[in-house]
Amino acid sequence: MSNVIQTLRERGLLQDITDPALEDLCQKKSIRVYIGFDPTGRSLHAGSLVQLVTLRHFQLAGHHPIAVAGGGTGMIGDPSGRSSERNLQDDEELALNLAGIRKCMESFLNFEGENAAELINNGDWLGSLGFIEFLRDVGKHFRVNEMIAKESVRRRLEDQSGISFTEFSYMLLQAYDFWYLYKNHGCTLQAGGSDQWGNITAGADLIRKTLGGEAYGVTTPLLLDGQGRKMGKTQKGALWLDGDMVSPYEFYQYWVRQEDGDIGRYMKMLTFLPLEEIDAIVAEHEAAPEYRSGQKRLAYEMTLMVHGEAEAKKTQDAAATIYSGSLSGRTDDELRGVFQDAPSATIPRSELDEGVGTADVLVRVNLAPSKKEAKRLLSQGGVYLNNSDTPIDSEKRQLTVEDLASDSMMILRTGKKNYCLVSFE
RNA sequence: GGAUGGGUGGCAGAGCGGUCAAAUGCACCGGACUGUAAAUCCGGCGGGCGGAAGUCCUACGUUGGUUCGAACCCAACCCCAUCCA
């Protein structure tokens, strides 16, 4: 079998490993590896990409990936990296989230075939875990002294809001997850982000102490951008993988806007392009960074992986059109294709024949929250028609049939990237 | 339960009887500069009408009151923080 650990290392996906022996082990036999995912959203977001990619690497190498949705632990919340307790989720919401997460995962993992991936909910076993049983089998093996020494816990203890017992127990539950999976699913490896190291080793320790078994852990580095910030934040919020929450176009654009210096690293970590090819792409990019060829390739690959080929191509095409050409003289269908992800709106044709105030249209089309704001945009030169590079210059400008880009549509834009496709019917 | 302080725009935080749609900072939105970035600089940032000056409506925890006039004073209530029990 191919050496997954080596692959992860080459791609910058390996931060820590509990025992070097794992490298040999997973060349000799197919193992089961699990990663926990946070089920607090309807979709996974960019923060989970590294984990999804990691599982895929394992699957490609012939191992058996298990994605564990923290349905049980999600009701509690990991104190790591958050300063306040999260709200507890109810069952209905959780079920919805799980379905959404599964959908996101299908882009990365194969849920069929010989070493099919599995998605399981830890609520299935945590839900029926008795408190006494838990204290006896799990709690007994942990020293509170060590637990409160952990950075994540200590910070919360020092803070005024404190930490609830529930949250404090999180680590034990995650350890129990690993223990359970080891015992009942033959899972011998847990992977996760580097912030999970403590939780992972806690699980491996528990397995060793109580079952005398050998279990391993690997962590991936946190994916940070060139400025040391966490990846996946957009102005509107998280970069979700679900196309309904973040359109493929926005998703693509997110990657196009990355910095030059990060391109190679992201490609290694997040795509499955061969390393030599990545080197070639980076070299080409560095020769002429102003073309953003590296970013565009990264964006294409990411969109391809998450949203599929058809979307990736359309998106790529749309971006090329929007950032280069003029839009007039196109057909309705072409415009619809290019702007399929942009908001759109319909206004009765008769109004156009008479002429409509631009400010009114901006409000009706949701490009401006109020008429006052619309006027402000106009007076500051922030409104563009049909992708022209000169803004509409008058607040009183009326839109007429003359302004149509195609038979019945026009494109209004505010700022640099807020588009709306307006069709007059 | 008691004491004290406090609840103001998305957040933080001034204002403490008219000049307050409410300083300032952050966030946000335009613009300039750039390579679809960051930083920086300029403009804006409750809503309606108006070209504008302007004008009207809604808003300073809730409800009442005092006053020609209240974010600002009074009362009750509801929350929050800290200390005490």
XYZ file of N, CA and C (backbone and C1' of nucleotides) in Angstrom, chain B residues 6-85:
560
model
P -23.913 54.853 37.478
O -24.363 53.757 36.402
C -23.440 53.320 35.426
C -23.962 52.091 34.737
C -25.148 52.261 33.801
O -24.765 52.870 32.593
C -25.339 50.236 35.009
P -25.892 53.113 31.456
O -25.761 51.716 30.694
C -26.324 51.499 29.413
C -27.156 50.230 29.420
C -28.387 50.318 28.520
O -28.192 49.501 27.379
C -28.901 49.369 30.650
P -27.244 49.795 26.247
O -27.780 51.237 25.844
C -29.017 51.348 25.128
C -29.007 52.609 24.332
C -28.056 52.625 23.138
O -28.664 52.014 22.011
C -27.791 54.620 24.371
P -28.101 50.617 21.490
O -27.787 50.883 19.962
C -28.668 50.380 18.934
C -28.429 51.180 17.682
C -27.299 50.662 16.786
O -27.835 49.979 15.655
C -27.218 53.022 17.090
P -28.576 48.626 15.820
O -27.634 47.644 15.017
C -27.787 46.223 15.177
C -26.434 45.560 15.252
C -25.590 46.009 16.436
O -25.899 45.252 17.584
C -24.295 46.096 14.459
P -25.692 45.860 19.051
O -24.105 45.789 19.212
C -23.459 44.571 19.553
C -21.970 44.801 19.624
C -21.531 45.761 20.722
O -21.388 45.072 21.959
C -20.455 46.337 18.705
P -21.584 45.860 23.329
O -20.343 46.863 23.323
C -19.046 46.398 23.707
C -18.033 47.508 23.528
C -18.237 48.749 24.392
O -17.743 48.553 25.710
C -17.713 49.398 22.192
P -18.394 49.337 26.950
O -18.295 50.861 26.498
C -17.090 51.611 26.634
C -17.265 52.979 26.034
C -18.284 53.878 26.735
O -17.685 54.514 27.860
C -18.659 53.941 24.402
P -18.597 55.521 28.783
O -18.711 56.789 27.825
C -19.177 58.000 28.326
C -18.926 59.079 27.307
C -19.851 60.284 27.461
O -19.359 61.159 28.451
C -19.736 59.658 25.189
P -20.329 61.517 29.725
O -21.496 62.332 29.000
C -21.182 63.526 28.291
C -22.304 63.863 27.336
C -23.633 64.221 27.997
O -23.699 65.635 28.150
C -23.978 62.667 26.208
P -23.656 66.248 29.643
O -25.040 66.264 30.331
C -26.284 66.639 29.764
C -27.295 65.882 30.573
C -27.153 66.111 32.090
O -28.289 66.828 32.573
C -27.224 63.751 31.521
P -28.328 68.412 32.533
O -29.783 68.419 31.799
C -29.924 68.415 30.708
C -31.288 68.596 30.093
C -31.327 69.876 29.284
O -30.958 69.455 27.970
C -33.446 69.256 30.171
P -30.205 70.454 27.120
O -30.936 69.769 25.902
C -30.977 70.119 24.606
C -32.319 70.662 24.167
C -32.219 71.396 22.835
O -32.792 70.558 21.878
C -33.675 72.495 24.351
P -32.081 70.067 20.707
O -31.138 71.271 20.253
C -31.155 71.717 18.892
C -29.824 72.337 18.590
C -28.620 71.498 19.001
O -28.370 70.416 18.130
C -28.250 73.730 19.588
P -27.253 69.390 18.479
O -27.853 67.959 18.236
C -29.011 67.701 17.404
C -29.702 66.486 17.989
C -30.807 66.838 18.985
O -32.094 66.427 18.540
C -29.277 65.216 19.861
P -32.424 66.381 17.044
O -31.524 65.105 16.664
C -31.863 64.186 15.739
C -30.634 63.376 15.397
C -30.260 63.488 13.929
O -28.863 63.439 13.712
C -30.825 61.228 14.503
P -27.805 64.239 14.389
O -27.695 63.596 15.844
C -26.852 62.520 16.056
C -26.374 62.540 17.496
C -25.436 61.371 17.827
O -24.098 61.791 17.678
C -27.293 61.403 19.317
P -23.197 61.094 16.658
O -21.758 61.653 17.049
C -21.531 63.061 17.019
C -20.359 63.407 17.910
C -19.077 62.629 17.632
O -18.370 63.184 16.541
C -19.479 62.692 19.950
P -17.778 62.220 15.454
O -16.783 61.315 16.305
C -15.593 61.870 16.867
C -14.896 60.835 17.702
C -14.659 59.498 17.005
O -13.512 59.533 16.172
C -15.581 59.105 19.141
P -13.483 58.657 14.886
O -13.133 57.216 15.466
C -11.927 57.008 16.194
C -11.968 55.637 16.816
C -12.314 54.511 15.849
O -11.191 54.087 15.112
C -13.602 54.273 17.808
P -11.425 53.450 13.689
O -12.108 52.043 14.008
C -11.362 51.015 14.647
C -12.269 49.843 14.933
C -12.965 49.231 13.721
O -12.121 48.346 13.022
C -14.525 49.498 15.472
P -12.352 48.092 11.470
O -13.834 47.505 11.423
C -14.077 46.145 11.791
C -15.556 45.846 11.674
C -16.151 46.078 10.288
O -15.951 44.962 9.444
C -17.522 47.110 11.902
P -15.672 45.190 7.906
O -17.060 45.789 7.400
C -18.243 45.001 7.437
C -19.425 45.874 7.082
C -19.293 46.610 5.749
O -19.637 45.760 4.668
C -20.029 48.133 7.392
P -18.845 45.895 3.318
O -19.560 47.139 2.638
C -20.965 47.106 2.401
C -21.392 48.440 1.868
C -20.493 48.985 0.771
O -20.801 48.373 -0.458
C -20.921 50.691 2.331
P -19.747 48.385 -1.617
O -20.077 49.797 -2.239
C -19.090 50.410 -2.969
C -19.466 51.838 -3.220
C -18.267 52.546 -3.791
O -18.246 52.348 -5.186
C -18.999 53.717 -1.897
P -16.924 51.701 -5.776
O -15.994 52.988 -5.935
C -16.557 54.186 -6.438
C -15.700 55.350 -6.040
C -14.215 55.168 -6.265
O -13.877 55.366 -7.616
C -14.585 56.096 -4.136
P -12.696 54.526 -8.227
O -11.441 55.276 -7.593
C -11.205 56.635 -7.904
C -10.008 57.111 -7.143
C -8.759 56.254 -7.310
O -8.081 56.587 -8.508
C -9.070 56.754 -5.028
P -7.350 55.501 -9.328
O -6.228 55.005 -8.323
C -5.158 55.867 -7.964
C -4.274 55.159 -6.975
C -3.823 53.780 -7.448
O -2.706 53.928 -8.316
C -4.574 53.661 -5.206
P -2.565 53.036 -9.561
O -2.134 51.705 -8.831
C -2.304 50.523 -9.470
C -2.100 49.397 -8.505
C -2.577 48.097 -9.129
O -1.487 47.555 -9.862
C -3.568 48.353 -6.989
P -1.778 47.081 -11.281
O -2.993 46.125 -10.928
C -3.703 45.433 -11.955
C -3.974 44.051 -11.401
C -4.760 44.090 -10.093
O -6.041 43.631 -10.364
C -2.886 42.628 -9.980
P -7.251 44.348 -10.372
O -7.979 43.623 -9.154
C -9.118 44.231 -8.547
C -9.880 43.108 -7.890
C -9.111 42.368 -6.794
O -9.720 42.701 -5.568
C -10.383 40.923 -8.161
P -9.692 43.828 -4.703
O -8.684 43.358 -3.558
C -9.000 42.164 -2.835
C -7.861 41.799 -1.965
C -7.506 42.761 -0.851
O -8.448 42.729 0.189
C -5.561 41.823 -1.764
P -8.750 43.979 1.055
O -7.442 44.091 1.952
C -7.180 43.136 2.983
C -5.811 43.389 3.530
C -5.576 44.796 4.059
O -6.034 44.928 5.386
C -3.805 44.219 2.638
P -6.631 46.294 5.905
O -5.386 47.287 5.808
C -4.319 47.154 6.739
C -3.220 48.104 6.358
C -3.643 49.562 6.231
O -3.674 50.215 7.483
C -2.401 48.957 4.337
P -4.755 51.340 7.773
O -4.359 52.478 6.731
C -3.120 53.188 6.888
C -2.931 54.088 5.697
C -4.053 55.082 5.460
O -3.919 56.223 6.286
C -3.487 54.056 3.410
P -5.225 56.912 6.908
O -5.698 57.813 5.691
C -4.860 58.837 5.171
C -5.388 59.290 3.845
C -6.865 59.667 3.843
O -7.077 60.975 4.323
C -6.427 58.264 2.005
P -8.403 61.292 5.123
O -9.440 61.488 3.939
C -9.292 62.545 2.999
C -10.344 62.397 1.926
C -11.773 62.259 2.438
O -12.351 63.498 2.780
C -11.384 60.613 0.811
P -13.409 63.547 3.979
O -14.690 62.862 3.327
C -15.436 63.556 2.346
C -16.457 62.636 1.726
C -17.526 62.100 2.668
O -18.539 63.048 2.908
C -16.734 60.345 1.324
P -19.318 63.009 4.308
O -20.158 61.655 4.234
C -21.252 61.538 3.368
C -21.723 60.111 3.315
C -22.391 59.577 4.568
O -23.729 60.009 4.643
C -20.935 57.944 3.688
P -24.414 60.182 6.078
O -24.563 58.687 6.588
C -25.439 57.781 5.929
C -25.228 56.407 6.496
C -25.423 56.303 8.003
O -26.791 56.148 8.301
C -23.426 55.192 7.409
P -27.485 57.014 9.481
O -28.855 56.205 9.691
C -28.814 54.806 9.732
C -30.219 54.276 9.860
C -31.154 54.707 8.736
O -31.009 53.873 7.602
C -32.209 55.056 10.817
P -31.247 54.435 6.170
O -32.814 54.733 6.169
C -33.727 53.663 6.028
C -35.137 54.170 6.172
C -35.603 55.181 5.129
O -35.969 54.545 3.920
C -36.271 55.897 7.263
P -35.990 55.375 2.577
O -37.293 56.258 2.781
C -38.582 55.681 2.609
C -39.630 56.744 2.684
C -39.490 57.878 1.679
O -39.976 57.500 0.404
C -40.011 58.772 3.794
P -39.305 58.075 -0.861
O -39.831 59.576 -0.845
C -41.208 59.860 -1.055
C -41.438 61.337 -0.895
C -40.521 62.238 -1.708
O -40.936 62.351 -3.058
C -40.655 63.057 0.491
P -39.807 62.468 -4.162
O -39.135 63.858 -3.821
C -39.830 65.079 -4.078
C -38.946 66.221 -3.700
C -37.548 66.195 -4.313
O -37.536 66.639 -5.652
C -37.395 66.689 -2.009
P -36.570 66.041 -6.673
O -35.126 66.171 -6.034
C -33.982 65.570 -6.649
C -32.849 66.561 -6.674
C -32.509 67.161 -5.303
O -31.517 66.361 -4.663
C -32.738 68.880 -6.906
P -31.573 66.153 -3.074
O -31.255 67.610 -2.540
C -29.899 68.065 -2.506
C -29.876 69.555 -2.284
C -30.341 70.010 -0.907
O -29.245 70.012 -0.007
C -31.432 71.287 -2.582
P -29.437 69.700 1.537
O -30.100 71.047 2.109
C -29.292 72.175 2.405
C -30.159 73.400 2.539
C -31.188 73.351 3.669
O -30.632 73.720 4.913
C -32.254 74.041 1.692
P -30.907 72.841 6.213
O -32.462 72.532 6.138
C -33.423 73.551 6.394
C -34.731 73.182 5.749
C -35.649 72.273 6.565
O -36.400 73.036 7.500
C -35.549 71.493 4.329
P -36.727 72.393 8.967
O -37.908 71.388 8.616
C -39.152 71.891 8.117
C -39.929 70.753 7.520
C -40.193 69.584 8.458
O -41.327 69.829 9.279
C -39.408 68.756 6.393
P -41.320 69.363 10.838
O -41.862 67.877 10.703
C -43.199 67.646 10.276
C -43.322 66.264 9.689
C -42.998 65.119 10.637
O -44.091 64.815 11.487
C -41.963 64.726 8.556
P -43.807 64.195 12.953
O -43.463 62.688 12.569
C -44.484 61.822 12.080
C -43.878 60.482 11.729
C -43.167 59.772 12.873
O -44.096 59.063 13.672
C -41.818 59.688 10.931
P -43.751 58.790 15.246
O -42.544 57.743 15.152
C -42.805 56.381 14.836
C -41.507 55.632 14.731
C -40.609 55.696 15.969
O -41.019 54.788 16.974
C -39.308 56.088 14.058
P -40.577 55.047 18.483
O -39.006 54.874 18.354
C -38.365 53.683 18.776
C -36.877 53.862 18.688
C -36.227 54.586 19.858
O -36.067 53.734 20.979
C -35.326 55.405 17.861
P -36.356 54.288 22.430
O -34.914 54.510 23.046
C -33.951 53.533 23.039
C -32.676 54.088 23.632
C -32.832 54.625 25.050
O -32.078 53.739 25.879
C -31.566 56.093 23.674
P -32.500 53.315 27.309
O -33.490 52.076 27.123
C -33.120 51.009 26.266
C -33.900 49.775 26.661
C -35.370 50.041 26.967
O -36.135 50.024 25.785
C -34.411 48.754 28.698
P -37.442 50.904 25.732
O -38.413 50.135 26.723
C -39.081 48.949 26.321
C -40.123 48.604 27.358
C -41.135 49.703 27.628
O -42.197 49.666 26.687
C -40.302 48.911 29.685
P -42.940 51.021 26.341
O -43.825 51.302 27.628
C -44.819 50.365 28.023
C -45.350 50.772 29.376
C -45.810 52.223 29.462
O -47.118 52.366 28.949
C -44.484 51.699 31.349
P -47.673 53.810 28.666
O -48.202 54.260 30.084
C -48.293 55.630 30.367
C -48.113 55.835 31.842
C -47.854 57.286 32.219
O -49.064 58.027 32.246
C -46.277 55.939 33.307
P -49.041 59.474 31.639
O -48.201 60.290 32.706
C -48.717 60.454 34.031
C -47.665 61.022 34.930
C -47.185 62.432 34.589
O -48.102 63.412 35.007
C -45.344 61.073 35.176
P -48.118 64.839 34.400
O -46.743 65.449 34.921
C -46.610 65.897 36.262
C -45.267 66.551 36.446
C -44.968 67.686 35.487
O -45.570 68.904 35.914
C -43.104 66.261 35.592
P -46.400 69.762 34.914
O -45.269 70.289 33.932
C -44.276 71.185 34.396
C -43.238 71.380 33.328
C -43.769 71.811 31.967
O -44.034 73.205 31.930
C -42.179 70.093 31.690
P -45.369 73.715 31.336
O -45.092 73.567 29.771
C -46.187 73.615 28.862
C -45.644 73.642 27.452
C -44.634 72.551 27.139
O -45.285 71.359 26.737
C -43.752 74.624 26.464
P -44.770 69.977 27.331
O -43.321 69.886 26.669
C -43.216 69.584 25.275
C -41.783 69.636 24.851
C -40.852 68.646 25.555
O -40.903 67.379 24.903
C -39.864 70.790 25.535
P -40.619 66.098 25.808
O -39.075 66.239 26.184
C -38.012 66.152 25.234
C -36.964 65.247 25.855
C -37.451 63.807 25.804
O -36.559 63.106 24.976
C -36.921 64.510 28.069
P -36.032 62.280 24.163
O -34.903 61.362 24.834
C -35.201 60.042 25.234
C -34.029 59.442 25.983
C -33.675 60.168 27.279
O -34.323 59.563 28.370
C -31.740 59.946 25.919
P -34.904 60.392 29.584
O -33.698 61.156 30.262
C -32.594 60.500 30.896
C -31.514 61.535 31.015
C -31.861 62.668 31.973
O -30.894 62.698 33.006
C -31.094 63.502 29.868
P -31.241 62.054 34.434
O -32.380 63.031 34.998
C -32.054 64.111 35.865
C -33.306 64.583 36.537
C -34.151 63.462 37.133
O -33.698 63.133 38.438
C -35.538 64.863 35.833
P -33.886 61.665 38.990
O -35.445 61.614 39.298
C -36.019 62.387 40.347
C -37.485 62.097 40.435
C -37.825 60.614 40.535
O -37.722 60.172 41.877
C -39.207 61.621 38.903
P -37.350 58.650 42.179
O -38.716 57.931 41.793
C -39.886 58.126 42.601
C -41.021 57.313 42.033
C -40.686 55.848 41.786
O -40.795 55.097 42.973
C -41.806 56.738 39.906
P -39.923 53.782 43.162
O -40.744 52.731 42.291
C -42.066 52.338 42.699
C -42.731 51.594 41.576
C -41.942 50.405 41.035
O -42.113 49.250 41.839
C -42.666 51.718 39.226
P -40.913 48.225 41.976
O -40.967 47.521 40.549
C -42.124 46.785 40.150
C -42.070 46.485 38.681
C -40.843 45.707 38.224
O -40.966 44.317 38.480
C -41.188 47.514 36.763
P -39.663 43.474 38.840
O -39.072 43.286 37.367
C -39.878 42.723 36.333
C -39.104 42.756 35.047
C -37.664 42.304 35.186
O -37.574 40.894 35.246
C -37.726 44.286 33.931
P -36.228 40.229 35.723
O -35.464 40.240 34.333
C -34.105 39.904 34.286
C -33.420 40.698 33.218
C -31.944 40.851 33.513
O -31.266 39.672 33.130
C -32.820 42.961 32.987
P -30.409 38.936 34.258
O -29.004 39.658 34.029
C -28.486 39.812 32.717
C -27.443 40.894 32.719
C -26.427 40.805 33.847
O -25.431 39.837 33.574
C -27.153 43.043 33.611
P -24.727 39.108 34.820
O -23.721 40.240 35.310
C -22.640 40.650 34.483
C -21.892 41.764 35.169
C -21.432 41.426 36.589
O -20.221 40.704 36.569
C -22.469 43.547 36.567
P -19.922 39.677 37.748
O -19.515 40.627 38.948
C -18.270 41.328 38.928
C -18.253 42.313 40.065
C -18.444 41.707 41.448
O -17.239 41.165 41.958
C -19.834 43.601 41.219
P -17.359 39.898 42.929
O -17.785 40.542 44.319
C -16.875 41.374 45.049
C -17.627 42.125 46.112
C -18.305 41.273 47.174
O -17.402 40.844 48.174
C -19.819 42.929 46.433
P -17.708 39.495 48.938
O -18.993 39.867 49.812
C -18.852 40.649 50.995
C -20.211 40.903 51.598
C -20.990 39.691 52.077
O -20.538 39.205 53.334
C -22.447 41.115 50.893
P -20.847 37.674 53.689
O -22.420 37.592 53.707
C -23.164 37.890 54.892
C -24.609 37.503 54.682
C -24.873 36.006 54.535
O -24.968 35.365 55.794
C -26.026 37.191 52.837
